[in-house]
Amino acid sequence: MSTLKADTVQSTGGGAVTLTKQQAPKLVVRYTTVSTTATVGSPLNVASLTDNGTGDTSISNTSAFSDALYAILAAGTVNYNSSGNSTVGPFSTGSWTNSSSNQTTSVTRIGQRYVSSSSAENLDVDITSVALIGDLA
């Protein structure tokens, strides 16, 4: 086993190294909409957040994606005193089956929903974290 140690890596021309087949999040945000829309921490590539109603937030990015087929990684934390599941992901009106219509190159709509054996409802969760992965335009 060999060990490679370096302080600086450059291309043969002396510039930055081009990494191939690498993906990193191009947008990262952590927010709460329980009382008002507010970012928590330092967001990356976020122009604004819009609270569209209970359990429905639009994230506008500063730099647009090359297409609307980027990956959405979303998770939420909810303090709810009942048995059931909370779901955080791409927002879709009604059935949550066609969420791609709410995803554009510059705006991603995230939904938060609580489902139990007796009901399903949109709800604002305490903390939502979102990362988008894809190519920027």
PDB file of C-alpha atoms in Angstrom:
ATOM      1  CA  MET A   1       0.000   0.000   0.000  1.00  0.00           C
ATOM      2  CA  SER A   2       1.394   3.399  -0.991  1.00  0.00           C
ATOM      3  CA  THR A   3       0.719   6.722   0.660  1.00  0.00           C
ATOM      4  CA  LEU A   4       0.520   9.910  -1.392  1.00  0.00           C
ATOM      5  CA  LYS A   5       1.002  13.154   0.534  1.00  0.00           C
ATOM      6  CA  ALA A   6       0.817  16.592  -1.056  1.00  0.00           C
ATOM      7  CA  ASP A   7       0.161  20.180  -0.029  1.00  0.00           C
ATOM      8  CA  THR A   8      -0.728  21.379  -3.534  1.00  0.00           C
ATOM      9  CA  VAL A   9      -1.940  19.511  -6.596  1.00  0.00           C
ATOM     10  CA  GLN A  10      -1.821  21.257  -9.986  1.00  0.00           C
ATOM     11  CA  SER A  11      -2.469  20.297 -13.572  1.00  0.00           C
ATOM     12  CA  THR A  12       0.513  19.800 -15.881  1.00  0.00           C
ATOM     13  CA  GLY A  13      -0.039  23.383 -17.061  1.00  0.00           C
ATOM     14  CA  GLY A  14       0.185  24.712 -13.494  1.00  0.00           C
ATOM     15  CA  GLY A  15      -3.542  25.431 -13.025  1.00  0.00           C
ATOM     16  CA  ALA A  16      -6.320  23.813 -11.052  1.00  0.00           C
ATOM     17  CA  VAL A  17      -6.804  20.078 -11.386  1.00  0.00           C
ATOM     18  CA  THR A  18      -9.938  18.934 -13.209  1.00  0.00           C
ATOM     19  CA  LEU A  19     -11.685  16.177 -11.290  1.00  0.00           C
ATOM     20  CA  THR A  20     -13.726  13.820 -13.444  1.00  0.00           C
ATOM     21  CA  LYS A  21     -16.824  11.846 -12.521  1.00  0.00           C
ATOM     22  CA  GLN A  22     -17.230  13.879  -9.324  1.00  0.00           C
ATOM     23  CA  GLN A  23     -20.472  15.387  -8.042  1.00  0.00           C
ATOM     24  CA  ALA A  24     -20.935  17.712  -5.116  1.00  0.00           C
ATOM     25  CA  PRO A  25     -24.036  19.549  -3.937  1.00  0.00           C
ATOM     26  CA  LYS A  26     -24.590  22.771  -5.874  1.00  0.00           C
ATOM     27  CA  LEU A  27     -27.204  24.058  -3.402  1.00  0.00           C
ATOM     28  CA  VAL A  28     -27.349  23.441   0.347  1.00  0.00           C
ATOM     29  CA  VAL A  29     -29.760  24.989   2.827  1.00  0.00           C
ATOM     30  CA  ARG A  30     -31.127  24.257   6.286  1.00  0.00           C
ATOM     31  CA  TYR A  31     -34.276  26.162   7.278  1.00  0.00           C
ATOM     32  CA  THR A  32     -37.355  26.294   9.468  1.00  0.00           C
ATOM     33  CA  THR A  33     -40.863  27.401   8.520  1.00  0.00           C
ATOM     34  CA  VAL A  34     -42.540  26.710  11.862  1.00  0.00           C
ATOM     35  CA  SER A  35     -42.886  30.414  12.693  1.00  0.00           C
ATOM     36  CA  THR A  36     -41.416  32.215   9.674  1.00  0.00           C
ATOM     37  CA  THR A  37     -39.198  31.317   6.747  1.00  0.00           C
ATOM     38  CA  ALA A  38     -35.626  31.636   7.957  1.00  0.00           C
ATOM     39  CA  THR A  39     -32.377  30.055   6.960  1.00  0.00           C
ATOM     40  CA  VAL A  40     -30.288  28.420   9.625  1.00  0.00           C
ATOM     41  CA  GLY A  41     -26.539  28.486   9.115  1.00  0.00           C
ATOM     42  CA  SER A  42     -24.814  29.488   5.880  1.00  0.00           C
ATOM     43  CA  PRO A  43     -26.718  28.448   2.747  1.00  0.00           C
ATOM     44  CA  LEU A  44     -24.934  27.711  -0.544  1.00  0.00           C
ATOM     45  CA  ASN A  45     -26.381  29.060  -3.842  1.00  0.00           C
ATOM     46  CA  VAL A  46     -29.684  30.169  -2.256  1.00  0.00           C
ATOM     47  CA  ALA A  47     -31.232  33.422  -3.495  1.00  0.00           C
ATOM     48  CA  SER A  48     -34.404  33.195  -1.386  1.00  0.00           C
ATOM     49  CA  LEU A  49     -36.903  30.975   0.398  1.00  0.00           C
ATOM     50  CA  THR A  50     -40.660  31.425  -0.024  1.00  0.00           C
ATOM     51  CA  ASP A  51     -43.207  29.987   2.409  1.00  0.00           C
ATOM     52  CA  ASN A  52     -46.095  29.019   0.085  1.00  0.00           C
ATOM     53  CA  GLY A  53     -48.241  27.725   2.944  1.00  0.00           C
ATOM     54  CA  THR A  54     -48.178  24.928   5.473  1.00  0.00           C
ATOM     55  CA  GLY A  55     -45.634  22.295   4.465  1.00  0.00           C
ATOM     56  CA  ASP A  56     -44.758  23.993   1.155  1.00  0.00           C
ATOM     57  CA  THR A  57     -41.531  25.958   0.581  1.00  0.00           C
ATOM     58  CA  SER A  58     -39.930  27.212  -2.640  1.00  0.00           C
ATOM     59  CA  ILE A  59     -36.146  27.529  -2.778  1.00  0.00           C
ATOM     60  CA  SER A  60     -34.797  29.892  -5.437  1.00  0.00           C
ATOM     61  CA  ASN A  61     -31.178  29.325  -6.374  1.00  0.00           C
ATOM     62  CA  THR A  62     -28.675  32.026  -7.299  1.00  0.00           C
ATOM     63  CA  SER A  63     -27.118  29.997 -10.145  1.00  0.00           C
ATOM     64  CA  ALA A  64     -29.468  27.962 -12.335  1.00  0.00           C
ATOM     65  CA  PHE A  65     -29.051  24.271 -13.093  1.00  0.00           C
ATOM     66  CA  SER A  66     -28.476  23.150 -16.698  1.00  0.00           C
ATOM     67  CA  ASP A  67     -31.775  21.221 -16.607  1.00  0.00           C
ATOM     68  CA  ALA A  68     -34.518  20.391 -14.113  1.00  0.00           C
ATOM     69  CA  LEU A  69     -33.389  16.776 -13.637  1.00  0.00           C
ATOM     70  CA  TYR A  70     -31.030  17.381 -10.701  1.00  0.00           C
ATOM     71  CA  ALA A  71     -31.184  15.189  -7.611  1.00  0.00           C
ATOM     72  CA  ILE A  72     -33.008  16.408  -4.507  1.00  0.00           C
ATOM     73  CA  LEU A  73     -31.836  15.201  -1.110  1.00  0.00           C
ATOM     74  CA  ALA A  74     -34.192  16.384   1.630  1.00  0.00           C
ATOM     75  CA  ALA A  75     -34.739  15.498   5.264  1.00  0.00           C
ATOM     76  CA  GLY A  76     -36.744  17.034   8.060  1.00  0.00           C
ATOM     77  CA  THR A  77     -37.049  16.942  11.819  1.00  0.00           C
ATOM     78  CA  VAL A  78     -40.493  17.222  13.357  1.00  0.00           C
ATOM     79  CA  ASN A  79     -41.553  17.266  16.997  1.00  0.00           C
ATOM     80  CA  TYR A  80     -44.957  15.593  16.693  1.00  0.00           C
ATOM     81  CA  ASN A  81     -46.707  13.785  19.541  1.00  0.00           C
ATOM     82  CA  SER A  82     -48.461  11.095  17.525  1.00  0.00           C
ATOM     83  CA  SER A  83     -47.545   7.868  15.776  1.00  0.00           C
ATOM     84  CA  GLY A  84     -47.044   8.197  12.044  1.00  0.00           C
ATOM     85  CA  ASN A  85     -44.438   9.238   9.516  1.00  0.00           C
ATOM     86  CA  SER A  86     -43.257  12.598   8.301  1.00  0.00           C
ATOM     87  CA  THR A  87     -42.191  12.886   4.684  1.00  0.00           C
ATOM     88  CA  VAL A  88     -39.968  15.620   3.263  1.00  0.00           C
ATOM     89  CA  GLY A  89     -39.257  15.797  -0.464  1.00  0.00           C
ATOM     90  CA  PRO A  90     -40.222  17.366  -3.771  1.00  0.00           C
ATOM     91  CA  PHE A  91     -43.611  19.060  -3.361  1.00  0.00           C
ATOM     92  CA  SER A  92     -46.606  18.019  -5.421  1.00  0.00           C
ATOM     93  CA  THR A  93     -50.142  19.213  -5.059  1.00  0.00           C
ATOM     94  CA  GLY A  94     -52.438  16.431  -4.013  1.00  0.00           C
ATOM     95  CA  SER A  95     -51.066  12.953  -4.531  1.00  0.00           C
ATOM     96  CA  TRP A  96     -47.299  13.629  -4.450  1.00  0.00           C
ATOM     97  CA  THR A  97     -47.003  11.415  -7.533  1.00  0.00           C
ATOM     98  CA  ASN A  98     -46.017  14.078 -10.079  1.00  0.00           C
ATOM     99  CA  SER A  99     -43.606  16.291  -8.198  1.00  0.00           C
ATOM    100  CA  SER A 100     -41.370  16.994 -11.219  1.00  0.00           C
ATOM    101  CA  SER A 101     -43.760  19.747 -12.367  1.00  0.00           C
ATOM    102  CA  ASN A 102     -42.687  21.798  -9.313  1.00  0.00           C
ATOM    103  CA  GLN A 103     -38.964  21.575 -10.096  1.00  0.00           C
ATOM    104  CA  THR A 104     -37.368  24.050 -12.530  1.00  0.00           C
ATOM    105  CA  THR A 105     -33.768  25.013 -13.243  1.00  0.00           C
ATOM    106  CA  SER A 106     -33.969  27.899 -10.768  1.00  0.00           C
ATOM    107  CA  VAL A 107     -36.677  26.969  -8.225  1.00  0.00           C
ATOM    108  CA  THR A 108     -37.243  23.794  -6.208  1.00  0.00           C
ATOM    109  CA  ARG A 109     -40.420  23.302  -4.246  1.00  0.00           C
ATOM    110  CA  ILE A 110     -40.092  21.178  -1.088  1.00  0.00           C
ATOM    111  CA  GLY A 111     -43.054  19.673   0.721  1.00  0.00           C
ATOM    112  CA  GLN A 112     -43.417  18.425   4.269  1.00  0.00           C
ATOM    113  CA  ARG A 113     -46.237  16.028   5.090  1.00  0.00           C
ATOM    114  CA  TYR A 114     -47.317  13.982   8.101  1.00  0.00           C
ATOM    115  CA  VAL A 115     -49.095  10.674   7.523  1.00  0.00           C
ATOM    116  CA  SER A 116     -50.708   8.431  10.135  1.00  0.00           C
ATOM    117  CA  SER A 117     -53.100   5.506   9.833  1.00  0.00           C
ATOM    118  CA  SER A 118     -56.065   7.875  10.041  1.00  0.00           C
ATOM    119  CA  SER A 119     -55.004  11.036   8.203  1.00  0.00           C
ATOM    120  CA  ALA A 120     -52.491  12.878   6.067  1.00  0.00           C
ATOM    121  CA  GLU A 121     -51.741  16.575   6.303  1.00  0.00           C
ATOM    122  CA  ASN A 122     -49.135  19.099   5.241  1.00  0.00           C
ATOM    123  CA  LEU A 123     -47.195  20.504   8.174  1.00  0.00           C
ATOM    124  CA  ASP A 124     -44.271  22.792   8.822  1.00  0.00           C
ATOM    125  CA  VAL A 125     -41.398  20.828  10.296  1.00  0.00           C
ATOM    126  CA  ASP A 126     -38.884  22.175  12.802  1.00  0.00           C
ATOM    127  CA  ILE A 127     -35.797  21.870  10.595  1.00  0.00           C
ATOM    128  CA  THR A 128     -35.601  20.970   6.891  1.00  0.00           C
ATOM    129  CA  SER A 129     -32.276  20.273   5.188  1.00  0.00           C
ATOM    130  CA  VAL A 130     -31.996  20.251   1.387  1.00  0.00           C
ATOM    131  CA  ALA A 131     -29.083  19.529  -0.960  1.00  0.00           C
ATOM    132  CA  LEU A 132     -29.366  19.619  -4.751  1.00  0.00           C
ATOM    133  CA  ILE A 133     -26.898  17.755  -6.941  1.00  0.00           C
ATOM    134  CA  GLY A 134     -26.570  18.329 -10.668  1.00  0.00           C
ATOM    135  CA  ASP A 135     -24.782  20.425 -13.259  1.00  0.00           C
ATOM    136  CA  LEU A 136     -25.079  24.217 -13.193  1.00  0.00           C
ATOM    137  CA  ALA A 137     -25.825  26.074 -16.419  1.00  0.00           C
TER     138      ALA A 137
END
